[in-house]
PDB file of C-alpha atoms and ligand atoms in Angstrom:
ATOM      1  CA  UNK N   1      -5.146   3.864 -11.300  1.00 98.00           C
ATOM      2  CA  UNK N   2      -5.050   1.313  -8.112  1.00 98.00           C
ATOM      3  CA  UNK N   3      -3.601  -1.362  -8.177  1.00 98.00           C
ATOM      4  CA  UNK N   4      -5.272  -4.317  -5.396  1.00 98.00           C
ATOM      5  CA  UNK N   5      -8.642  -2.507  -5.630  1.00 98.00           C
ATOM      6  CA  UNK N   6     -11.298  -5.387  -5.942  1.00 98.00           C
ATOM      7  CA  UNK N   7     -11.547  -4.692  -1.991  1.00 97.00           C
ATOM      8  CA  UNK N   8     -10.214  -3.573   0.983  1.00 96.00           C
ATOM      9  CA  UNK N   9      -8.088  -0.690   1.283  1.00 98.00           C
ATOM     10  CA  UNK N  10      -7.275   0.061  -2.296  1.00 98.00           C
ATOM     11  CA  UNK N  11     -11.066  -0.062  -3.226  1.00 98.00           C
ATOM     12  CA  UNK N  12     -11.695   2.877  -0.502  1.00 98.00           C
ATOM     13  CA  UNK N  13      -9.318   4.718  -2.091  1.00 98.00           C
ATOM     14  CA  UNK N  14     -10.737   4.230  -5.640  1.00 98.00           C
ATOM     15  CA  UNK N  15     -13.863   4.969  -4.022  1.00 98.00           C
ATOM     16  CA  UNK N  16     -12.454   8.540  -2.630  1.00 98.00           C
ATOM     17  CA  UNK N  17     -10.972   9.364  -5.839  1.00 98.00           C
ATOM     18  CA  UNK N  18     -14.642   8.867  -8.040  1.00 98.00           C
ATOM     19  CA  UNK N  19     -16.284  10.688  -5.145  1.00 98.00           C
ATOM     20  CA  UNK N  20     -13.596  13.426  -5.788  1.00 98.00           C
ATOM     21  CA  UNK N  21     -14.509  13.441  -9.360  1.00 98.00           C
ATOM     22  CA  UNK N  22     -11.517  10.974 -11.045  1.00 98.00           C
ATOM     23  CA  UNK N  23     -11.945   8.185 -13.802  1.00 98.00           C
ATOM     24  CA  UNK N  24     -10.273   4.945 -12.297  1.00 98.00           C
ATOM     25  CA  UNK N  25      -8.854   1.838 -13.503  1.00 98.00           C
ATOM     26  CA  UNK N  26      -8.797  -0.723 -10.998  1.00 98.00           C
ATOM     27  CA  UNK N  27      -6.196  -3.632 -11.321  1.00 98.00           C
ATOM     28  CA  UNK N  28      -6.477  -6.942  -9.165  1.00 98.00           C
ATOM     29  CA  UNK N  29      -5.189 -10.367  -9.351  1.00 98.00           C
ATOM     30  CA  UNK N  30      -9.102 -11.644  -9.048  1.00 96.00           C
ATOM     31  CA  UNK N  31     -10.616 -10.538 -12.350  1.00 97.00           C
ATOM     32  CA  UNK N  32     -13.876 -11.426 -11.210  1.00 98.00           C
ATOM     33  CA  UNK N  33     -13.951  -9.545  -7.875  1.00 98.00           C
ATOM     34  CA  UNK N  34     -12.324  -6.311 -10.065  1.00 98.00           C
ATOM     35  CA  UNK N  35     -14.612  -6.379 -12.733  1.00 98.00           C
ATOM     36  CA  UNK N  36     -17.741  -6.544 -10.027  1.00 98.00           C
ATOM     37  CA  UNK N  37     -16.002  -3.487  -7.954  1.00 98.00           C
ATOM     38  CA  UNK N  38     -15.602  -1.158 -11.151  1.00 98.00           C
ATOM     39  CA  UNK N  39     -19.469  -2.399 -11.451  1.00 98.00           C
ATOM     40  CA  UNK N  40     -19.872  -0.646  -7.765  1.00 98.00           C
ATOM     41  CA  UNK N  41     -18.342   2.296  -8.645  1.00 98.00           C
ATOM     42  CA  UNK N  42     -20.217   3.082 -11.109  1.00 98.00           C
ATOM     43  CA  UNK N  43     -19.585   1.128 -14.306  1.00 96.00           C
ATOM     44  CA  UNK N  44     -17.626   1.785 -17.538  1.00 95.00           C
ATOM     45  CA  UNK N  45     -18.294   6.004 -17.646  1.00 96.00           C
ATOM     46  CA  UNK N  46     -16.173   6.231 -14.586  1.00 97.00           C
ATOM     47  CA  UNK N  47     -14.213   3.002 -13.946  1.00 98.00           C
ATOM     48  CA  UNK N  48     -12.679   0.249 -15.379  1.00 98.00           C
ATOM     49  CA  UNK N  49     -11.992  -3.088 -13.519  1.00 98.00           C
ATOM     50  CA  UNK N  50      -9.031  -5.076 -15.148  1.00 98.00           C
ATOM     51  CA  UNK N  51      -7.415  -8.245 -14.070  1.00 98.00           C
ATOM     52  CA  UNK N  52      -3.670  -7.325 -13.253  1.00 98.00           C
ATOM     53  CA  UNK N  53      -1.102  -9.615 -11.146  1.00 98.00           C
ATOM     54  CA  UNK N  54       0.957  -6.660 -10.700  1.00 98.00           C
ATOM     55  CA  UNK N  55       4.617  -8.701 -10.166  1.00 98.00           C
ATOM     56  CA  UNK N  56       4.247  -9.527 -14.546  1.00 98.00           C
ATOM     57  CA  UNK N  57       5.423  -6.533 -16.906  1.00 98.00           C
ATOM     58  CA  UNK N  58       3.032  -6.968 -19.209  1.00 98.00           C
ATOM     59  CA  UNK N  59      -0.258  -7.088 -17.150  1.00 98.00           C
ATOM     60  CA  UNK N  60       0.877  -3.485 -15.651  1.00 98.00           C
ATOM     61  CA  UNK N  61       1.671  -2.041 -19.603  1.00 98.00           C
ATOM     62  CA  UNK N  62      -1.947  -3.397 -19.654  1.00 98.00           C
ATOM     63  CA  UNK N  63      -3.435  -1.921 -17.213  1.00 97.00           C
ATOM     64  CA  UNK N  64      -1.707   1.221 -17.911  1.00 97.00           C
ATOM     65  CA  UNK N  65      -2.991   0.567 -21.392  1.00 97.00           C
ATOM     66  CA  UNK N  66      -6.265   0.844 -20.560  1.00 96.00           C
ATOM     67  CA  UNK N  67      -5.994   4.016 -18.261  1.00 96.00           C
ATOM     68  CA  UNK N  68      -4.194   5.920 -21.195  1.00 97.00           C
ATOM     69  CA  UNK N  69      -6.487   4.377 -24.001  1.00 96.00           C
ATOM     70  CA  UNK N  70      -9.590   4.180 -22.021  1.00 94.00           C
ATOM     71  CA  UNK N  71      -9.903   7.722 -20.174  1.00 95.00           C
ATOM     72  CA  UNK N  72      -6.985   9.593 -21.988  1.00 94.00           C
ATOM     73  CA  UNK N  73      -4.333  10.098 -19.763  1.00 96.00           C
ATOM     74  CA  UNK N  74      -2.623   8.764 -16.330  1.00 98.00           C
ATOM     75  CA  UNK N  75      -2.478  11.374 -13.433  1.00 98.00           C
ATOM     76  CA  UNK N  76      -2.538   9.205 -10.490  1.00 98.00           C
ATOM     77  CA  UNK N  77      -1.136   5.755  -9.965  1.00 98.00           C
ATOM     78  CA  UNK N  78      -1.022   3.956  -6.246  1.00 99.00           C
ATOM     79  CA  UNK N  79       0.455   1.077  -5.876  1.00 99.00           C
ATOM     80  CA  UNK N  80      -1.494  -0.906  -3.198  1.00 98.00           C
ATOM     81  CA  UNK N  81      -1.504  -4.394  -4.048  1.00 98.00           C
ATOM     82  CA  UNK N  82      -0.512  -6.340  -1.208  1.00 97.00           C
ATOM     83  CA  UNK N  83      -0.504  -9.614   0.834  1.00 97.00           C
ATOM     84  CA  UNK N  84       1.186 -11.016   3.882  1.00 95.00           C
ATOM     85  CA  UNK N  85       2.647 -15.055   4.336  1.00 97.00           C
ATOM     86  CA  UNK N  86       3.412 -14.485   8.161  1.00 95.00           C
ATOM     87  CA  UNK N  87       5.892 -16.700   9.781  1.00 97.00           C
ATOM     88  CA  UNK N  88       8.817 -16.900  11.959  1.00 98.00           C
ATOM     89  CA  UNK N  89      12.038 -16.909  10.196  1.00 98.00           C
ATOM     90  CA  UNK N  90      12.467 -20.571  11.720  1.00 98.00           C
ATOM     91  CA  UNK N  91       9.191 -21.899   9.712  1.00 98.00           C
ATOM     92  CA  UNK N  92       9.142 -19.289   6.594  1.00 98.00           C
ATOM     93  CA  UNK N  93       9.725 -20.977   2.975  1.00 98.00           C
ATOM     94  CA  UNK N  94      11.799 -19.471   0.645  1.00 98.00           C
ATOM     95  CA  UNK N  95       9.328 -19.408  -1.340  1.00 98.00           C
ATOM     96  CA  UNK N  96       6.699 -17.249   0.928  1.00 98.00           C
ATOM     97  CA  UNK N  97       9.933 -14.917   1.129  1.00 98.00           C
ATOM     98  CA  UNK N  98      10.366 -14.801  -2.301  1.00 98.00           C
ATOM     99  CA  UNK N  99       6.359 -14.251  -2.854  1.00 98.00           C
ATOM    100  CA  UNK N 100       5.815 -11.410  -0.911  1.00 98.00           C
ATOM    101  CA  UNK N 101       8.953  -9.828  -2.051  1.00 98.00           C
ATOM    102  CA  UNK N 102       7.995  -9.924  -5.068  1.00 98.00           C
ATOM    103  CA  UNK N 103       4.804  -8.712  -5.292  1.00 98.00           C
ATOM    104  CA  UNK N 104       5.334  -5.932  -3.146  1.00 98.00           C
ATOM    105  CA  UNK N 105       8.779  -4.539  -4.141  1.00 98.00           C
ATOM    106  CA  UNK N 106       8.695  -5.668  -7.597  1.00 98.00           C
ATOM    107  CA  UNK N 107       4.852  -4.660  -8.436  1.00 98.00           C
ATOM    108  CA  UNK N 108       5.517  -1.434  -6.447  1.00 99.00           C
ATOM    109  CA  UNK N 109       8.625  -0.822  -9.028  1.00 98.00           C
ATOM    110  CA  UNK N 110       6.609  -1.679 -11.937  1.00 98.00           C
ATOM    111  CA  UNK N 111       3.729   0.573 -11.173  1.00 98.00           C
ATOM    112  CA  UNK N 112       5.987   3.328 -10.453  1.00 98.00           C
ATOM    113  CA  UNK N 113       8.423   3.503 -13.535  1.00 98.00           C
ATOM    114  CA  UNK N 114       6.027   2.432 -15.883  1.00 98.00           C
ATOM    115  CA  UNK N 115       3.442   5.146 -14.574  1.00 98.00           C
ATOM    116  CA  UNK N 116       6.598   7.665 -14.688  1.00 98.00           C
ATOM    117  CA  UNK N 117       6.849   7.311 -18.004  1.00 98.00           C
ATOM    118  CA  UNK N 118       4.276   8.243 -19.288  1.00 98.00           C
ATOM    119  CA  UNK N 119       3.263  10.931 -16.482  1.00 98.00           C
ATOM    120  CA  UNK N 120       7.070  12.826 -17.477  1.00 98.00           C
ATOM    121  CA  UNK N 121       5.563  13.099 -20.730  1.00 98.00           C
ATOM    122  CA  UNK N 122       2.176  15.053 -19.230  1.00 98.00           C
ATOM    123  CA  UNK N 123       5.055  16.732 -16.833  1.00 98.00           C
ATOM    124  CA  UNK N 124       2.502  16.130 -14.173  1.00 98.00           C
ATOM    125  CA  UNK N 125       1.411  13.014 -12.041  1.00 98.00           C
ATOM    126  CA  UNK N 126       1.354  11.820  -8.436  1.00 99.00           C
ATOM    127  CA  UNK N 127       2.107   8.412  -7.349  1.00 99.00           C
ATOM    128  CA  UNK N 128       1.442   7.076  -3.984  1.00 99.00           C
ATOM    129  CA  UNK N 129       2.856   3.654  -3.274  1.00 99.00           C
ATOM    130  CA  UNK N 130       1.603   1.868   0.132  1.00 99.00           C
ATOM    131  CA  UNK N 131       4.403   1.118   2.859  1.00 99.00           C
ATOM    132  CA  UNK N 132       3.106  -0.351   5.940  1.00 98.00           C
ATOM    133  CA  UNK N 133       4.337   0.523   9.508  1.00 98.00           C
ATOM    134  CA  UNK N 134       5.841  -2.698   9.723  1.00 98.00           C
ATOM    135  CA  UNK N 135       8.451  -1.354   7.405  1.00 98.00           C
ATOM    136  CA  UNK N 136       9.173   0.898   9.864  1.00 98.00           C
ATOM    137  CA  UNK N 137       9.766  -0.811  13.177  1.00 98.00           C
ATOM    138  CA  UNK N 138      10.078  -4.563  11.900  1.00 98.00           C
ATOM    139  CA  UNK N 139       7.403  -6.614  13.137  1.00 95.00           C
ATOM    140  CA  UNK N 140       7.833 -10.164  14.645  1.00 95.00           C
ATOM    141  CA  UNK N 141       6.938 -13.210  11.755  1.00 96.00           C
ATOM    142  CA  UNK N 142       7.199 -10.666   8.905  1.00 97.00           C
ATOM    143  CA  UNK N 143      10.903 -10.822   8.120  1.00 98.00           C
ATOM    144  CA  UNK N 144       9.767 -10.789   4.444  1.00 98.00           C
ATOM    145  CA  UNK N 145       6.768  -7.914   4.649  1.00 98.00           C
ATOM    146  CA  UNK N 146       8.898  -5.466   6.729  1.00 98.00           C
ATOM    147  CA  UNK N 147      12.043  -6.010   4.518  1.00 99.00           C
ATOM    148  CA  UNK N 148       9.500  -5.251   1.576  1.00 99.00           C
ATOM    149  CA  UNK N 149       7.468  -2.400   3.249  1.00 99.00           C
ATOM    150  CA  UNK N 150      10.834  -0.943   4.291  1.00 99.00           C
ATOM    151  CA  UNK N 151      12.066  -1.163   0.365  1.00 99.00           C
ATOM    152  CA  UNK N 152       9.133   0.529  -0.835  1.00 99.00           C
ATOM    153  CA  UNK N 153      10.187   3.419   1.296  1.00 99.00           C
ATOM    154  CA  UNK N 154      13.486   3.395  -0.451  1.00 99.00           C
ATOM    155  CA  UNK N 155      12.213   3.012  -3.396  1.00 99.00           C
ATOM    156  CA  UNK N 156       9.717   5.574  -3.411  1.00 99.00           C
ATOM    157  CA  UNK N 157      13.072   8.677  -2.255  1.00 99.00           C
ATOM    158  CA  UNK N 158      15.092   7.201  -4.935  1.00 99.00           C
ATOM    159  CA  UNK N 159      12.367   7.274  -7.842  1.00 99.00           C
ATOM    160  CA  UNK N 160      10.937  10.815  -6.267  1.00 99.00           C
ATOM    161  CA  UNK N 161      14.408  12.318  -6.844  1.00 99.00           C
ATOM    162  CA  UNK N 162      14.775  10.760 -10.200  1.00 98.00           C
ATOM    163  CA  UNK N 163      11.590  12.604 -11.559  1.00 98.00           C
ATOM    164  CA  UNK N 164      10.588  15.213  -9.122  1.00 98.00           C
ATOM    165  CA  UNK N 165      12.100  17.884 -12.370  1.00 98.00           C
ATOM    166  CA  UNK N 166       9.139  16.308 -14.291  1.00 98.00           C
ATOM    167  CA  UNK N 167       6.708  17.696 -12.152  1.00 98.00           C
ATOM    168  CA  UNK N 168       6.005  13.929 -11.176  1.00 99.00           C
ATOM    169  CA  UNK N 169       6.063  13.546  -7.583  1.00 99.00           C
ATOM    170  CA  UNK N 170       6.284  10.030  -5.754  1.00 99.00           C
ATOM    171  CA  UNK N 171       4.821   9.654  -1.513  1.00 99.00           C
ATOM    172  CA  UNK N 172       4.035   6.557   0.206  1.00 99.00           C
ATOM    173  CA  UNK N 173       2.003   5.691   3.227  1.00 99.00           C
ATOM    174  CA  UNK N 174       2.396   3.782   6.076  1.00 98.00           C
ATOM    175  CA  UNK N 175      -1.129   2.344   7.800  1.00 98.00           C
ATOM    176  CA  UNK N 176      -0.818   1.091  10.848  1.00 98.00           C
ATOM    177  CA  UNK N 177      -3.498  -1.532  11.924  1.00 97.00           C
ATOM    178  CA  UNK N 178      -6.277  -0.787   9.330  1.00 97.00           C
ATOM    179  CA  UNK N 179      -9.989  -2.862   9.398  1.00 95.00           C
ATOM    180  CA  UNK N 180      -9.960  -5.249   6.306  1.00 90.00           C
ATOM    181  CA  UNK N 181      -9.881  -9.003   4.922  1.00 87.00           C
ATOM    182  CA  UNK N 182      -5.886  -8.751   5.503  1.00 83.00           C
ATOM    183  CA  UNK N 183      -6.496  -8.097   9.121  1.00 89.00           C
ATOM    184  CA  UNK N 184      -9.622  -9.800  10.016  1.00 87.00           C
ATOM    185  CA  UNK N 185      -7.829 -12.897   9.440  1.00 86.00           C
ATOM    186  CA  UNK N 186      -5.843 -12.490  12.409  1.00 87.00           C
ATOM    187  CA  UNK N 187      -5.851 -14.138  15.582  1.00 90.00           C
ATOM    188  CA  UNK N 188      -7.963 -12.436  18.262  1.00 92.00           C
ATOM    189  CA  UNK N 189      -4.570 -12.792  20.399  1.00 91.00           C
ATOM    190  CA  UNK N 190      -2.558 -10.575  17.591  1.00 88.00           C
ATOM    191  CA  UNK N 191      -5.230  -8.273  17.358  1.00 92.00           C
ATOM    192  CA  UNK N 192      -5.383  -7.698  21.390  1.00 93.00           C
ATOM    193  CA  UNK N 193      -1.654  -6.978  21.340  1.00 92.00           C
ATOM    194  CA  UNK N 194      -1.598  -4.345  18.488  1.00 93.00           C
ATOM    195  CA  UNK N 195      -4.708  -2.517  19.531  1.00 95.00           C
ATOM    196  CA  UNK N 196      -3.165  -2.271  23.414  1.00 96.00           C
ATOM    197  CA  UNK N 197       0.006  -0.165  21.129  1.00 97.00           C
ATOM    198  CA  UNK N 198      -2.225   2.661  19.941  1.00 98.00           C
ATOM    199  CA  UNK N 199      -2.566   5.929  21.536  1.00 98.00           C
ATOM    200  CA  UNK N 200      -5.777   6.283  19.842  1.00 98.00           C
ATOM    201  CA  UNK N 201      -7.142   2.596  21.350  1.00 97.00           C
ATOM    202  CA  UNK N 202      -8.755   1.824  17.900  1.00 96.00           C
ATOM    203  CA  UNK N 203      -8.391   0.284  14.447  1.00 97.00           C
ATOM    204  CA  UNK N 204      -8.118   2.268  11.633  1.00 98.00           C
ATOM    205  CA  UNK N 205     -11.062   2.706   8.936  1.00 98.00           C
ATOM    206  CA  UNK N 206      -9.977   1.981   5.408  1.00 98.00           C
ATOM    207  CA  UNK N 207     -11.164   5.401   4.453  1.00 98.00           C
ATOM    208  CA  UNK N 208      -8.835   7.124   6.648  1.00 98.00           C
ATOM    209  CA  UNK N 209      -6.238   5.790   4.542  1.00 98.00           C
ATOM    210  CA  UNK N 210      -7.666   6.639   1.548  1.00 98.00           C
ATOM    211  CA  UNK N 211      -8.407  10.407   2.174  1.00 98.00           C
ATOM    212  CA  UNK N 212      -4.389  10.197   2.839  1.00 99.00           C
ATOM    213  CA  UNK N 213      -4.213   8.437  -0.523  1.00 99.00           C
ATOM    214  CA  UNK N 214      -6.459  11.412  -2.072  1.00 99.00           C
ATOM    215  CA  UNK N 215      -4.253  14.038  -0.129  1.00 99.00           C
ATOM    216  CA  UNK N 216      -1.220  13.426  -2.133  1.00 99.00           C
ATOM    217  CA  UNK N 217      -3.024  12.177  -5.328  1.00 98.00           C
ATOM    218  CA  UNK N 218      -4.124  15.979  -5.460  1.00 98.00           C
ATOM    219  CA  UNK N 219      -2.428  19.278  -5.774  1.00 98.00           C
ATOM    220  CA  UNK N 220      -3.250  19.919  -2.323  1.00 98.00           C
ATOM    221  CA  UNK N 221       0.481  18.375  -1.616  1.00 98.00           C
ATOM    222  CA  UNK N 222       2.008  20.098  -4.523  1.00 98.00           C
ATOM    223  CA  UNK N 223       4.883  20.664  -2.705  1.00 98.00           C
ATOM    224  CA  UNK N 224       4.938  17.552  -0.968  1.00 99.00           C
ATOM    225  CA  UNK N 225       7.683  14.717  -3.080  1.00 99.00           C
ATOM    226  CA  UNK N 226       9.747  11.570  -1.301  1.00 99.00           C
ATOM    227  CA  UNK N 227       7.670  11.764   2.444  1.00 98.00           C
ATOM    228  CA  UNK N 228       6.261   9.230   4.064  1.00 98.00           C
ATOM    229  CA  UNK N 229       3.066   9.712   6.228  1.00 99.00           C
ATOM    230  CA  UNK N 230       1.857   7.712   8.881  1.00 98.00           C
ATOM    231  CA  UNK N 231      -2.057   6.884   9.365  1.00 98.00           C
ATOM    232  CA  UNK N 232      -1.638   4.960  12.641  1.00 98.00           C
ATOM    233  CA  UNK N 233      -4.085   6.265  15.122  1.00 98.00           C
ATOM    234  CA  UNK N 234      -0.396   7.655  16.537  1.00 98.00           C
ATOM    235  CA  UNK N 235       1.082   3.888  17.503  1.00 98.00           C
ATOM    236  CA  UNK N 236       4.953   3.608  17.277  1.00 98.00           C
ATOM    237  CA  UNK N 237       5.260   7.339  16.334  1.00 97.00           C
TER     238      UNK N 237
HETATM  239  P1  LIG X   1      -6.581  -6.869   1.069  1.00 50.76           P
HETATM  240  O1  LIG X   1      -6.043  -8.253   1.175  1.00 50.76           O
HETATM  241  O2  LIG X   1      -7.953  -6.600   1.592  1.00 50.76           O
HETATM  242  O3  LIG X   1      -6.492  -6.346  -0.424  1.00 50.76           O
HETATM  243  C1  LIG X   1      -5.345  -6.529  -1.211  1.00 50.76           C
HETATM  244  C2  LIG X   1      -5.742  -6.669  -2.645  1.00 50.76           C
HETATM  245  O4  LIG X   1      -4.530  -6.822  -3.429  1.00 50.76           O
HETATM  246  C3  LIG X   1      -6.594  -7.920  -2.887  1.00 50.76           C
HETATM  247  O5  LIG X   1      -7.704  -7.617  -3.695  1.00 50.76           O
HETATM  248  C4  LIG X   1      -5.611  -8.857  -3.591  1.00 50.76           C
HETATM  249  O6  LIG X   1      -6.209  -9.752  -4.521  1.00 50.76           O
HETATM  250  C5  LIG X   1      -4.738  -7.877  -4.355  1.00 50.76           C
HETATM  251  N1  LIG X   1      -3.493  -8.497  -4.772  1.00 50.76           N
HETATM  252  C6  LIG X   1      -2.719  -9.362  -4.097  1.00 50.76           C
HETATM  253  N2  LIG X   1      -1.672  -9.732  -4.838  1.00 50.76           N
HETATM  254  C7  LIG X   1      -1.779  -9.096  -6.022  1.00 50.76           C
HETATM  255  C8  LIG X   1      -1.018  -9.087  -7.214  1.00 50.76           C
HETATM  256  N3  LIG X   1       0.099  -9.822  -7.349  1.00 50.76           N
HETATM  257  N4  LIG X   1      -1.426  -8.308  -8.247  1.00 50.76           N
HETATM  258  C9  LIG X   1      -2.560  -7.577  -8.147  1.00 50.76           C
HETATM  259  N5  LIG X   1      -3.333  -7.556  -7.056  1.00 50.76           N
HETATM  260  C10 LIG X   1      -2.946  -8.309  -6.002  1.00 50.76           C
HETATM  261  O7  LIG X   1      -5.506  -5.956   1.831  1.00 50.76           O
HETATM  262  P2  LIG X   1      -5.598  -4.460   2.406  1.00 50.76           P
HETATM  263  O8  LIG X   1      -6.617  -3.679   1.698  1.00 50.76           O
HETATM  264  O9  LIG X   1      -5.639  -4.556   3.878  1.00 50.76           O
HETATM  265  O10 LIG X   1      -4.128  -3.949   2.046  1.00 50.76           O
HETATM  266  C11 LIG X   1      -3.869  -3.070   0.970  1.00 50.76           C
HETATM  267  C12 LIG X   1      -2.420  -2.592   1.081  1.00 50.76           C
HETATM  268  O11 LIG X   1      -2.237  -1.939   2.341  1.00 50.76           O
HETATM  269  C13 LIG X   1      -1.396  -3.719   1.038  1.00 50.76           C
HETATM  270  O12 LIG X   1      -0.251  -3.296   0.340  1.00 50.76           O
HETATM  271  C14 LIG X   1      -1.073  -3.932   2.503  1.00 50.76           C
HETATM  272  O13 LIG X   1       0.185  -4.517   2.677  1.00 50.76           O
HETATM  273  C15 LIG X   1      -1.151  -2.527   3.024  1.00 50.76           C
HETATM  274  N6  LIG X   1      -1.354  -2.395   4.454  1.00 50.76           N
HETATM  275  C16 LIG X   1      -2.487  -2.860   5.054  1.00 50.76           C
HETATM  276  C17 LIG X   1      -2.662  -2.704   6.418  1.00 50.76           C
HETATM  277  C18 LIG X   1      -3.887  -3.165   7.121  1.00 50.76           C
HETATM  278  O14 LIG X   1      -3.928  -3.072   8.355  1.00 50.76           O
HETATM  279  N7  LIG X   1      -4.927  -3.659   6.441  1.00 50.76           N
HETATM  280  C19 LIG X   1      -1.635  -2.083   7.246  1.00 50.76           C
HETATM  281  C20 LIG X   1      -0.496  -1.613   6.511  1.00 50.76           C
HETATM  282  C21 LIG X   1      -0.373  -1.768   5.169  1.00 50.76           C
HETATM  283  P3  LIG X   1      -6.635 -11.225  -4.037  1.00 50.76           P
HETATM  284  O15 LIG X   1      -7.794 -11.018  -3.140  1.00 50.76           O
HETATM  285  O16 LIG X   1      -6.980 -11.926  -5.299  1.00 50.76           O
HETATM  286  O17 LIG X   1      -5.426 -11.796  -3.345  1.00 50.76           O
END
C-alpha cells in the first residue's frame, strides 16, 4: 500500500513494487488522479486506486480495508503522502502549520499503527514512512515541514522498537532534492541554490527513491529495523 501515489514519488514506488511482482493499493487525496494511476499500472488484477486523505481515521481503515479484502493480506505499507506550505516563520499561518503537521505526522502515525496491526497478526510486514532531508538539517521557510519530517524520524525508532518482536520492521527515507510536481514548483532561484549543495551536481530521479522504497519493502533488509537512509545524490551528508 502507498499512500500519495496518484503521482510523483509515491507512484514510482508503486510502480517498482508491480514491476517487482506486488499487488498495490494506492491511496490519494485526488480520487480521480488515483483511480486513473491504478488504471496505469495495470488495472484491478494488480492495483487498486482509492481516494484516501490520509490525516482522517477512517479513510486509512479504508484503504487498509481494501488491501486486506481486496488482495488478502498487507505486507508493505509506505507512508508517502506529502505536501509543503513554505513560508518564513514571520508570514506562516497557523493554520499552514497546523496543515502540514498534520498530514504528515498524523497520516504517517495512522498508516503506521493501523498497518501494524494487522501486519503483527501475519508476524511479518515492512513499513517505510518518507522523511525528507529537511528533517534533518532544518531548512529555511519550512519551520513546519522540517519539524514534521524530523517527527517522522522519531516516530518511525519509537514504533520500530514497539513491534520489531513481531517480525514487523519500520525504516524511513530521507530524499534530498527529488524531480517532481512538489519541486518543479519552485523558483528557478531555490532550485540554483540546492543543486550548487550536491556533491553529485544533479536532481534526483523519483525512481531512485523508489528502488530505496523497494529495498526495505523486501527481505533484502531483513535485518535492517528503525534506520534512516539518505537518497541525496550525497548533499548535507
Ligand atoms: P507530490 O506533490 O508530487 O505527490 C504527493 C501526493 O500526496 C499527491 O498526489 C498529493 O495529492 C498526495 N497527498 C497530499 N496530501 C494528502 C493527504 N492528506 N492524503 C492523501 N494524499 C495526499 O510530491 P512528491 O512525490 O515530491 O513527494 C512525496 C513524498 O516525498 C512527500 O512526503 C514529500 O514530502 C517527500 N519528499 C519529496 C522530496 C522531493 O524533492 N520531491 C524531497 C524529500 C521528501 P494532491 O495532488 O491531491 O495534493
Amino acid at each position: 500500500m502507498v499512500t500519495g501515489g496518484a503521482r510523483g514519488i509515491g507512484f514510482e514506488i508503486a510502480r517498482s513494487f508491480v514491476d517487482a511482482g506486488a499487488k498495490v493499493v494506492l491511496g490519494d487525496l485526488n480520487g480521480d488522479a488515483v483511480k486513473i494511476a491504478a488504471d496505469t499500472l495495470g488495472g484491478a488484477a494488480v492495483a487498486t486506486g482509492v481516494r484516501c486523505d490520509v490525516t482522517d481515521s477512517g479513510d486509512m481503515d479504508e484503504l487498509i480495508g481494501t488491501a486486506v479484502e481486496g488482495f488478502g493480506s498487507l505486507d508493505v505499507m509506505v507512508n508517502n503522502a506529502g505536501i509543503t506550505r513554505d513560508a518564513t516563520m514571520r508570514t506562516m499561518t497557523e493554520e499552514d502549520f497546523d496543515l502540514v503537521i498534520s498530514v504528515h505526522l498524523k497520516g504517517t502515525w495512522n498508516g503506521t499503527r493501523k498497518a501494524a496491526a494487522i501486519m503483527r497478526e501475519a508476524k511479518r510486514g515492512a513499513i517505510v514512512n518518507i522523511s525528507s532531508l529537511s528533517g534533518k538539517v532544518g531548512m529555511v521557510g519550512q519551520t513546519n515541514y522540517s519539524a514534521a519530517k524530523a517527527g517522522i524520524v522519531g516516530m518511525t525508532k519509537a514504533a520500530a522498537k514497539e513491534v520489531a518482536h513481531h517480525g514487523v520492521r519500520v525504516n524511513a527515507i530521507q530524499p534530498g532534492l527529488i524531480r517532481s510536481a512538489m519541486t518543479e514548483a519552485m523558483p528557478q532561484k531555490a532550485w540554483d541554490q540546492k543543486m550548487a549543495e550536491i556533491p553529485m551536481q544533479r536532481a534526483g530521479e523519483v525512481s531512485e527513491v523508489a528502488s530505496v522504497a523497494l529495498f526495505l519493502a523486501s527481505d533484502m533488509s531483513s535485518y535492517m529495523t528503525g534506520t534512516v537512509l539518505e537518497v541525496t545524490g550525497g548533499r548535507f551528508m
